[in-house]
Coordinates of C-alpha atoms in Angstrom, one line a residue:
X1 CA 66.5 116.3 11.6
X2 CA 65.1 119.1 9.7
X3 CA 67.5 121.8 9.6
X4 CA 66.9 125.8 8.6
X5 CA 69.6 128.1 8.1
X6 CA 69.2 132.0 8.8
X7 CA 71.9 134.8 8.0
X8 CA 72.5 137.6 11.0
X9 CA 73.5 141.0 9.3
X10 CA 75.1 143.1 11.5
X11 CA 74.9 147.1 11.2
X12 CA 76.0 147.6 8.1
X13 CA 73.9 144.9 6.5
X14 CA 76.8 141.8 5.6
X15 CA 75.8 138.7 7.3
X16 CA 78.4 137.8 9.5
X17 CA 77.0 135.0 11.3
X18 CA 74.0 131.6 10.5
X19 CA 71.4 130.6 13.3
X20 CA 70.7 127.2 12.3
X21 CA 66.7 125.7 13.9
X22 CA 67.1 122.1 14.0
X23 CA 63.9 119.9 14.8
X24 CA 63.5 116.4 15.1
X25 CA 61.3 114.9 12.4
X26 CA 61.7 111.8 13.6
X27 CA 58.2 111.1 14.6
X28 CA 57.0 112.8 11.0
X29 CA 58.9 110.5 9.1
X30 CA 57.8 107.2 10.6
X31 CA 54.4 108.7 9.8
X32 CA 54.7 109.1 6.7
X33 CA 56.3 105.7 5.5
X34 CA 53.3 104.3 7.6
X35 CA 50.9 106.5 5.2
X36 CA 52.8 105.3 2.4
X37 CA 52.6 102.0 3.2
X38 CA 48.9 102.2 4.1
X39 CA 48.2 104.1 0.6
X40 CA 50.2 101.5 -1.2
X41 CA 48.1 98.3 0.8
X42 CA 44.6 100.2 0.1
X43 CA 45.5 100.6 -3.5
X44 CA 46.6 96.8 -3.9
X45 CA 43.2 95.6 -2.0
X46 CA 41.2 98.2 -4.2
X47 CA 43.3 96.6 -7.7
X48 CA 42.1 93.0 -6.1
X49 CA 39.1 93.6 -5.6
X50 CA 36.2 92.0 -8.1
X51 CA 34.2 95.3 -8.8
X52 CA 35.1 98.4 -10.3
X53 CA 35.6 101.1 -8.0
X54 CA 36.0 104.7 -8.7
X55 CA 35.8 108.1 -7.2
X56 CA 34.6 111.2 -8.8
X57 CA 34.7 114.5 -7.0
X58 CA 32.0 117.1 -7.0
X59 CA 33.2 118.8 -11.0
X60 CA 32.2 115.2 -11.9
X61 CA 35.9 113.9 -13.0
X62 CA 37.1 110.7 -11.6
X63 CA 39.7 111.6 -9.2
X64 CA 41.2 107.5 -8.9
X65 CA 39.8 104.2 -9.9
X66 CA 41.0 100.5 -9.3
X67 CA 42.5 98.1 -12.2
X68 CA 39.1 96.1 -12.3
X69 CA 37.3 99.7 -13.1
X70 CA 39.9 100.3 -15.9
X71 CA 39.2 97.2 -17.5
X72 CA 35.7 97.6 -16.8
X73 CA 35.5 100.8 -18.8
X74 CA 38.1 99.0 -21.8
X75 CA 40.6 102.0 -20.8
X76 CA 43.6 102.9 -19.3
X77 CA 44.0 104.0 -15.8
X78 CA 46.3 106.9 -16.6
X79 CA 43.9 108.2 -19.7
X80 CA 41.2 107.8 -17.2
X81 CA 41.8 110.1 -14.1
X82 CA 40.6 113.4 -14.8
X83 CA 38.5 112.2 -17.3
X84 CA 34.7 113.5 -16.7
X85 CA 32.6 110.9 -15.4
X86 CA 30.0 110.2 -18.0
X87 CA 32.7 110.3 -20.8
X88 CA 34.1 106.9 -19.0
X89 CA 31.3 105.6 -18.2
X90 CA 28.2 106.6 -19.3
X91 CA 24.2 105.8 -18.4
X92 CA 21.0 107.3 -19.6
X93 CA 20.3 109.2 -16.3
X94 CA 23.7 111.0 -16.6
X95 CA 23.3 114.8 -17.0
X96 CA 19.8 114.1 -15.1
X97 CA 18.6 114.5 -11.3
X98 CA 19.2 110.8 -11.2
X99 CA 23.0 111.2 -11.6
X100 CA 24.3 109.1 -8.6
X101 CA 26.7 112.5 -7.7
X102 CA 23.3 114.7 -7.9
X103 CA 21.5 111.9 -5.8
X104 CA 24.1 112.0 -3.2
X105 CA 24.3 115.3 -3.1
X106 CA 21.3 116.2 -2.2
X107 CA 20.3 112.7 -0.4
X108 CA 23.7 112.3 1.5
X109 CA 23.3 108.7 1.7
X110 CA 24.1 105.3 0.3
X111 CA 22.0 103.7 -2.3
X112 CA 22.3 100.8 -5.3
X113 CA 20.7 99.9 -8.3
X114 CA 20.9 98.0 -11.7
X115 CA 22.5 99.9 -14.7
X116 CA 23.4 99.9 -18.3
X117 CA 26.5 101.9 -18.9
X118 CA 28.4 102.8 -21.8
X119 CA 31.8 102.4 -22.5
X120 CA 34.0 104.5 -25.2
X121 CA 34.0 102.2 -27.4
X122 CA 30.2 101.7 -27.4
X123 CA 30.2 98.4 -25.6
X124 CA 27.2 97.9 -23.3
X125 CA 27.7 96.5 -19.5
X126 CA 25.0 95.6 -17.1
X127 CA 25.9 96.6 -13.9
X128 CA 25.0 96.3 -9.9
X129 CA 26.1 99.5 -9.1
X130 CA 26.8 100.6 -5.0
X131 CA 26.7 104.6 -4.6
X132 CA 28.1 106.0 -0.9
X133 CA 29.1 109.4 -0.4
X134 CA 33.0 110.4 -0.4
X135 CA 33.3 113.3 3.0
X136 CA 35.7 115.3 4.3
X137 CA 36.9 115.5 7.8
X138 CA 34.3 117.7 9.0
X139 CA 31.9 115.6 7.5
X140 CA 31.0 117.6 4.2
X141 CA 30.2 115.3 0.9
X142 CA 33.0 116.3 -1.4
X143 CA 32.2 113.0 -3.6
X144 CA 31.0 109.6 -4.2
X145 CA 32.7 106.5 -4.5
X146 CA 30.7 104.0 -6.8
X147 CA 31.1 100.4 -6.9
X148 CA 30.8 98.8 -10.6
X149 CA 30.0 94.8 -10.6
X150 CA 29.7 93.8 -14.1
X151 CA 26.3 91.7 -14.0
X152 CA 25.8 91.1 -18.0
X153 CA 26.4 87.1 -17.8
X154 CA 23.9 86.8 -14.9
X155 CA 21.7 89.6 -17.2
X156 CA 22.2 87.1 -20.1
X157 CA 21.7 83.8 -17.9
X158 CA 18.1 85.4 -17.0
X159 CA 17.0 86.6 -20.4
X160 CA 18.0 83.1 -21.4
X161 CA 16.1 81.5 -18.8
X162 CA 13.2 83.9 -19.7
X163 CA 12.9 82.6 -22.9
X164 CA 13.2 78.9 -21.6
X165 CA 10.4 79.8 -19.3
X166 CA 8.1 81.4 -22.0
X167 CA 8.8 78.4 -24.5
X168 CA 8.1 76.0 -21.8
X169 CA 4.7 78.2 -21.3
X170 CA 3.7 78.0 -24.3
X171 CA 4.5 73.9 -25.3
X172 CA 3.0 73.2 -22.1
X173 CA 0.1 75.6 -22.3
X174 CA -0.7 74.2 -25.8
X175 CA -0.1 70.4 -25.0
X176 CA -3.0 67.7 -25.2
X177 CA -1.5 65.7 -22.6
X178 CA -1.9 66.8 -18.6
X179 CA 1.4 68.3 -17.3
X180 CA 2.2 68.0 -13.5
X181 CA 4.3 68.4 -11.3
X182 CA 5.3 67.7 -7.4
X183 CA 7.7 68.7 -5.2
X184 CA 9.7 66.4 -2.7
X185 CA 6.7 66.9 -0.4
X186 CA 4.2 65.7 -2.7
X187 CA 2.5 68.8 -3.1
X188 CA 1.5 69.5 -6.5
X189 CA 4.0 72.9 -7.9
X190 CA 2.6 72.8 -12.2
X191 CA -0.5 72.2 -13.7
X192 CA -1.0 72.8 -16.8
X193 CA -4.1 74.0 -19.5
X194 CA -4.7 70.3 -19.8
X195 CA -4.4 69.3 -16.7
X196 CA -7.4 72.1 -16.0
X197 CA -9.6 70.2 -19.0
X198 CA -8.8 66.6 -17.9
X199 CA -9.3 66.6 -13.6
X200 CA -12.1 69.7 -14.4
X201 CA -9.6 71.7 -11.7
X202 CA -7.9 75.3 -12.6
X203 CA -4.4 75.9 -11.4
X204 CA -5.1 78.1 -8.3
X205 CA -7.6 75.2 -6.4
X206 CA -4.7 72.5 -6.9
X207 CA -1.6 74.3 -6.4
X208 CA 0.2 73.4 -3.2
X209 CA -2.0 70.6 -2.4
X210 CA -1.3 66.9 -2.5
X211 CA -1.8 65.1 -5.5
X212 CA -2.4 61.7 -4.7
X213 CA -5.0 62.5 -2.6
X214 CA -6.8 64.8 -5.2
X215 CA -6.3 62.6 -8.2
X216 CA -6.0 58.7 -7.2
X217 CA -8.6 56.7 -6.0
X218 CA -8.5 56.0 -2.4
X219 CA -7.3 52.3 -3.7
X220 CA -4.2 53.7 -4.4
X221 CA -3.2 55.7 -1.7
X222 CA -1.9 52.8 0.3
X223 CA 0.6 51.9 -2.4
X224 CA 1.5 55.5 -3.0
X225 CA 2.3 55.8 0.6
X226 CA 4.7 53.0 0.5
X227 CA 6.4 54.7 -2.5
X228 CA 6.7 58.0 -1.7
X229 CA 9.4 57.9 0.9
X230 CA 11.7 55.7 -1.1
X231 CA 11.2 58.3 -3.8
X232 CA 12.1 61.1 -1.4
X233 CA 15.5 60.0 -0.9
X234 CA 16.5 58.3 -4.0
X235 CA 14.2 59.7 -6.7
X236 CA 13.2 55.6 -7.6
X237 CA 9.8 54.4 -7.7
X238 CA 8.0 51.7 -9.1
X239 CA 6.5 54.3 -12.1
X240 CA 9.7 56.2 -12.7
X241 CA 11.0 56.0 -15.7
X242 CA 8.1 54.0 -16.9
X243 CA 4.7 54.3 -18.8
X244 CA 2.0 52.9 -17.1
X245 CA -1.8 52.5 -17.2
X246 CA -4.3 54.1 -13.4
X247 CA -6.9 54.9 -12.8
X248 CA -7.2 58.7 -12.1
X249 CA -9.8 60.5 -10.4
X250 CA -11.7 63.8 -11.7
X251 CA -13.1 66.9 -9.6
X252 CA -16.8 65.5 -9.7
X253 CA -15.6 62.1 -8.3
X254 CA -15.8 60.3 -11.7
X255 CA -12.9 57.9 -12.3
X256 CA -11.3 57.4 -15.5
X257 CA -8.4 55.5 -17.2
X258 CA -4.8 57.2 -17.8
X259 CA -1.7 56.6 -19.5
X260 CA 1.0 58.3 -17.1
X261 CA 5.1 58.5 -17.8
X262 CA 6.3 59.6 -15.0
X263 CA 10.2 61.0 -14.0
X264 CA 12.0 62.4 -11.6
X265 CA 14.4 65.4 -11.4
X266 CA 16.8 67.1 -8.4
X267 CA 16.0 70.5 -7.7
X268 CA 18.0 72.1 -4.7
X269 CA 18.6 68.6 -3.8
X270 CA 15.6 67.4 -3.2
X271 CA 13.5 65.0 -5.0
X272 CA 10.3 66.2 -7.5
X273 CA 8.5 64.5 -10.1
X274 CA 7.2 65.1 -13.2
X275 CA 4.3 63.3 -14.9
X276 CA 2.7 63.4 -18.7
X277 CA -0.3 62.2 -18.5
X278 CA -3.2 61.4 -20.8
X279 CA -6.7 60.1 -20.9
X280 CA -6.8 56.7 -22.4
X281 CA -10.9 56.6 -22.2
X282 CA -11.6 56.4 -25.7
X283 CA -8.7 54.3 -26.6
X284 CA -9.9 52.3 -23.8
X285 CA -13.8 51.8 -25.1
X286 CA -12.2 51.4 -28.9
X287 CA -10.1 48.7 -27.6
X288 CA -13.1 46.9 -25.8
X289 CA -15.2 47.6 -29.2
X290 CA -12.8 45.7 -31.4
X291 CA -12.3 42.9 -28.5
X292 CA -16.2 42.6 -28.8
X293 CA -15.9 42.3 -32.4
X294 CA -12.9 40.3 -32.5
X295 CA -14.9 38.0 -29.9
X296 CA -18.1 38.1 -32.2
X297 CA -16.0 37.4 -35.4
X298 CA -14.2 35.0 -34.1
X299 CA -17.0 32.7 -32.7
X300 CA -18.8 33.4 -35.5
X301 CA -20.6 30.2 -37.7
X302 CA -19.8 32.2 -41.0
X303 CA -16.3 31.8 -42.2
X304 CA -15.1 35.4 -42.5
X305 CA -12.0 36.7 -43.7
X306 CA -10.0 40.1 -44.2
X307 CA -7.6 40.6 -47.1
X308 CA -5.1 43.0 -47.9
X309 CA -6.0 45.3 -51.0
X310 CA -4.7 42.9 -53.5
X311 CA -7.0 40.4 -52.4
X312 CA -4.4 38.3 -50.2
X313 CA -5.5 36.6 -46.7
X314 CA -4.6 38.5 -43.4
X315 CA -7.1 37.0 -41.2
X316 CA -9.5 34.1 -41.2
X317 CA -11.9 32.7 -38.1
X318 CA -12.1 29.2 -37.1
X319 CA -15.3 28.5 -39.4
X320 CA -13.7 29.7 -42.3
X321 CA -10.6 27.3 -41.7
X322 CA -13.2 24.2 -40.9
X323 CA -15.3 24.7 -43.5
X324 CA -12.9 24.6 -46.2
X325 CA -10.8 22.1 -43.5
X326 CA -7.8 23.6 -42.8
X327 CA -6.1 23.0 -39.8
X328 CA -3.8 26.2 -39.1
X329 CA -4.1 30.4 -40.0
X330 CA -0.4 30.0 -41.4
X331 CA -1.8 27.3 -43.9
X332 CA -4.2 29.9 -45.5
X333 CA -2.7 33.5 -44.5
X334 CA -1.3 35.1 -47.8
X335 CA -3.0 33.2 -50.6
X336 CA -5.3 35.1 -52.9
X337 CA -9.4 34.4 -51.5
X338 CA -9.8 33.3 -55.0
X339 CA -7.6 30.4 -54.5
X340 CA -10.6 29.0 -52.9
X341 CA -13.1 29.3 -55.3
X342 CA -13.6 26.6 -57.8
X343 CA -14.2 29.1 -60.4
X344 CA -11.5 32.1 -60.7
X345 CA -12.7 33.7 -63.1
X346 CA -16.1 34.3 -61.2
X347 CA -13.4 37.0 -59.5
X348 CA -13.7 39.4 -62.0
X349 CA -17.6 39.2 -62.6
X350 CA -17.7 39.9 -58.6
X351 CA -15.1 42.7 -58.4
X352 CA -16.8 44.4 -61.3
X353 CA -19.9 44.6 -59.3
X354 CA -18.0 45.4 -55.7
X355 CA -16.3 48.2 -57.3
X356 CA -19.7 49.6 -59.0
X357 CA -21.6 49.0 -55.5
X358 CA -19.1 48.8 -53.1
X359 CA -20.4 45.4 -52.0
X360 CA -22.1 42.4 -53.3
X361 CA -23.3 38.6 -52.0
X362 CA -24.4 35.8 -54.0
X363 CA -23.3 32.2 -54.4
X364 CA -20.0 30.5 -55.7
X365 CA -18.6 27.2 -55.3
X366 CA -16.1 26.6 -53.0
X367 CA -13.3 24.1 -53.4
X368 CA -11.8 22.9 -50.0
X369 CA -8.5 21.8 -49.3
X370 CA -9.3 18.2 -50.2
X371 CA -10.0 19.6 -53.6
X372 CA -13.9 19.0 -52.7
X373 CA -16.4 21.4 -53.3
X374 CA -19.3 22.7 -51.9
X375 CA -21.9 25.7 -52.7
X376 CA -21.3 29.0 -50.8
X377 CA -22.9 32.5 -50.1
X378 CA -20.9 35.1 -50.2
X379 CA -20.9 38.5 -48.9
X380 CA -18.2 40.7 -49.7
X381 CA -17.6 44.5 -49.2
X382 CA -14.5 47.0 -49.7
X383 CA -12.9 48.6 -46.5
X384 CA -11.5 52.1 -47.5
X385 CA -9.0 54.4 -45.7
X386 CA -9.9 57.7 -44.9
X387 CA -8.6 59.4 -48.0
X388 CA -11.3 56.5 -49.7
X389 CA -8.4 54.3 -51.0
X390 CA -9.6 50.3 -50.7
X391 CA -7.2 49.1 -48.4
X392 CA -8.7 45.4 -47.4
X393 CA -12.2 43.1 -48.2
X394 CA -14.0 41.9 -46.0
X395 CA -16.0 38.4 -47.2
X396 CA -18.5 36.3 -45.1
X397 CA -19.0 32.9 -46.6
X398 CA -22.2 30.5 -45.2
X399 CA -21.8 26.4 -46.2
X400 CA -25.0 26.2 -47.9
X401 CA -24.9 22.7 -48.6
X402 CA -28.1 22.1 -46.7
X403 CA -30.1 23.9 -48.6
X404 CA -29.3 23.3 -52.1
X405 CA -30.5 19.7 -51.0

């Protein structure tokens, strides 16, 4: 009960009696502890909670705030309250129309955005910040409540992936080699600056579309069709992993040889593919040229060799091997060419001339492996690197027995 006590005076002013008014607060009381047990359960949800939260009231001084906020601003909760807002927590637009208690005010709703506050000690936090206006009973906005949730890894994470992004840009933008990629549908999702040069399409016409059918022959598409649902579901192929030699197709239909290394990679678990690829044509009609000469060298009647640049044997032909009759390459391969002379010191009368013209022919005798001889022509040049070091000699020898006779 709630007791109050009153004196009754009587005529000549002494109290002589008490009326006591006793009313049963019963009711109040069980309202109360339920308040304070309500206050107490919002304050430990608010201390739980992830984000910051505080409340600032209209003379912009932050009325309450949560554990998480505290730590948040690198203070503590006590020094806090009654603290004006921007001295806690400061951003550029504080002071400014854009002050999230000016905004409210004069908006009267809800709103969020990215931020960069300030904390006392200087300390810079990105933040998502949630803005809602704090009303009274009758409905009147008397503050705001904001919610702080610290975003500077995820702000970091981005700028980091930014600069992956731009690196990745600019290596792939300056690469020789053709860069592509294609999703788990088989739609092509990169192309790069050599890809443009090498199919003769830009970005925007190939972008979403399918590659095999815009790049490979229409002798391929079987195979790829095959492949490309194993690859869907495991990644595996036939090329993965691998280097391999196709024939690729360009915009104006003409084909051409590639070199293509191909992997895969997992993205949102699905299955894409990424391929380096580079035109092999003129390694292609290099390789054909020396198999032509190779072919022409090697059937040649003229016993031709190549030496290193000391004048040692790193190739010979078939003629050259039966005309000084030699069964076997290894029997020859490393021994000076003037092993086969029967004169040696002709060497130095020819390699005085090579290295005043750069090449010379004439006769010497040769001396076979019998220890016979027989009378040669000779024709024998340098081979130089590009910085004009001599790096082999090249000789071409004719039997010309016949003739002396």
């Amino acid at each position: 009960f709630s007791n109050k006590f009153y004196p009754i005076f009587d005529k000549n002013g002494e109290a002589t009696q008490i009326a006591i008014f006793s009313r049963d607060i019963t009711e109040q009381r069980r309202v109360e502890e339920t308040l304070k047990e309500l206050y107490l359960q919002t304050e430990t949800l608010l201390n739980a909670a992830a984000d910051g939260i505080r409340i600032i009231n209209k003379d912009f001084r932050v009325k309450a705030l949560n554990d998480t906020m505290a730590k948040l601003a690198g203070m503590k909760k006590e020094e806090s309250v009654g603290m004006r807002c921007s001295d806690m927590f400061k951003a550029d637009f504080c002071g400014t129309e854009d002050c999230s208690l000016v905004r409210v005010l004069k908006e009267k709703k809800t709103f969020h955005r990215e931020t960069v506050r300030t904390r006392p000690d200087g300390k810079k936090i990105f933040c998502l910040e949630v803005v809602t206006p704090l009303k009274d009973v009758n409905g009147d906005v008397i503050g705001i409540i904001e919610d702080f949730r610290d975003i500077s890894e995820l702000k970091e994470m981005e700028e980091k992936l930014r600069e992956s992004e731009e690196k990745f840009r600019i290596i792939t933008s300056s690469a020789y080699d053709a860069i592509v990629m294609m999703d788990s549908n088989g739609n092509i999702s990169y192309w790069n600056k050599a890809a443009e040069r090498m199919f003769g399409y830009k970005a925007e016409e190939v972008l979403g579309k399918h590659l095999h059918y815009l790049i490979a022959p229409k002798i391929l598409h079987e195979a790829y069709r095959r492949g490309f649902e194993k690859f869907k579901n495991t990644g595996k192929g036939v090329a993965v992993g691998k280097t391999i030699e196709l024939t690729a197709l360009k915009k104006d239909g003409t084909e051409f040889p590639v070199e293509l290394s191909l992997s895969s990679v997992k993205i949102k678990g699905k299955w894409h593919a990424i391929g380096i690829i580079r035109d092999i044509t003129k390694r292609k009609e290099i390789e054909e040229e020396i198999k032509i000469r190779d072919a022409a060298i090697k059937s040649s009647i003229n016993g031709i060799v190549i030496t290193d640049s000391l004048g040692n044997l790193i190739y010979v032909n078939d003629s050259f091997l039966k005309m000084w009759k030699y069964n076997k390459p290894e029997e020859v391969i490393g021994k000076p060419i003037i092993s086969f002379w029967e004169k040696n010191e002709d060497y130095r009368e020819i390699l005085s001339k090579l290295v005043d013209l750069g090449g010379w022919t004439g006769e010497i005798i040769g001396e076979r492996k019998d220890g016979s001889t027989f009378p040669v022509q000779i024709s024998i040049n340098f081979v130089k690197d590009e910085k004009g070091k001599i790096s082999n000699i090249f000789a071409s020898f004719v039997d010309i027995t016949e003739q002396k006779k």
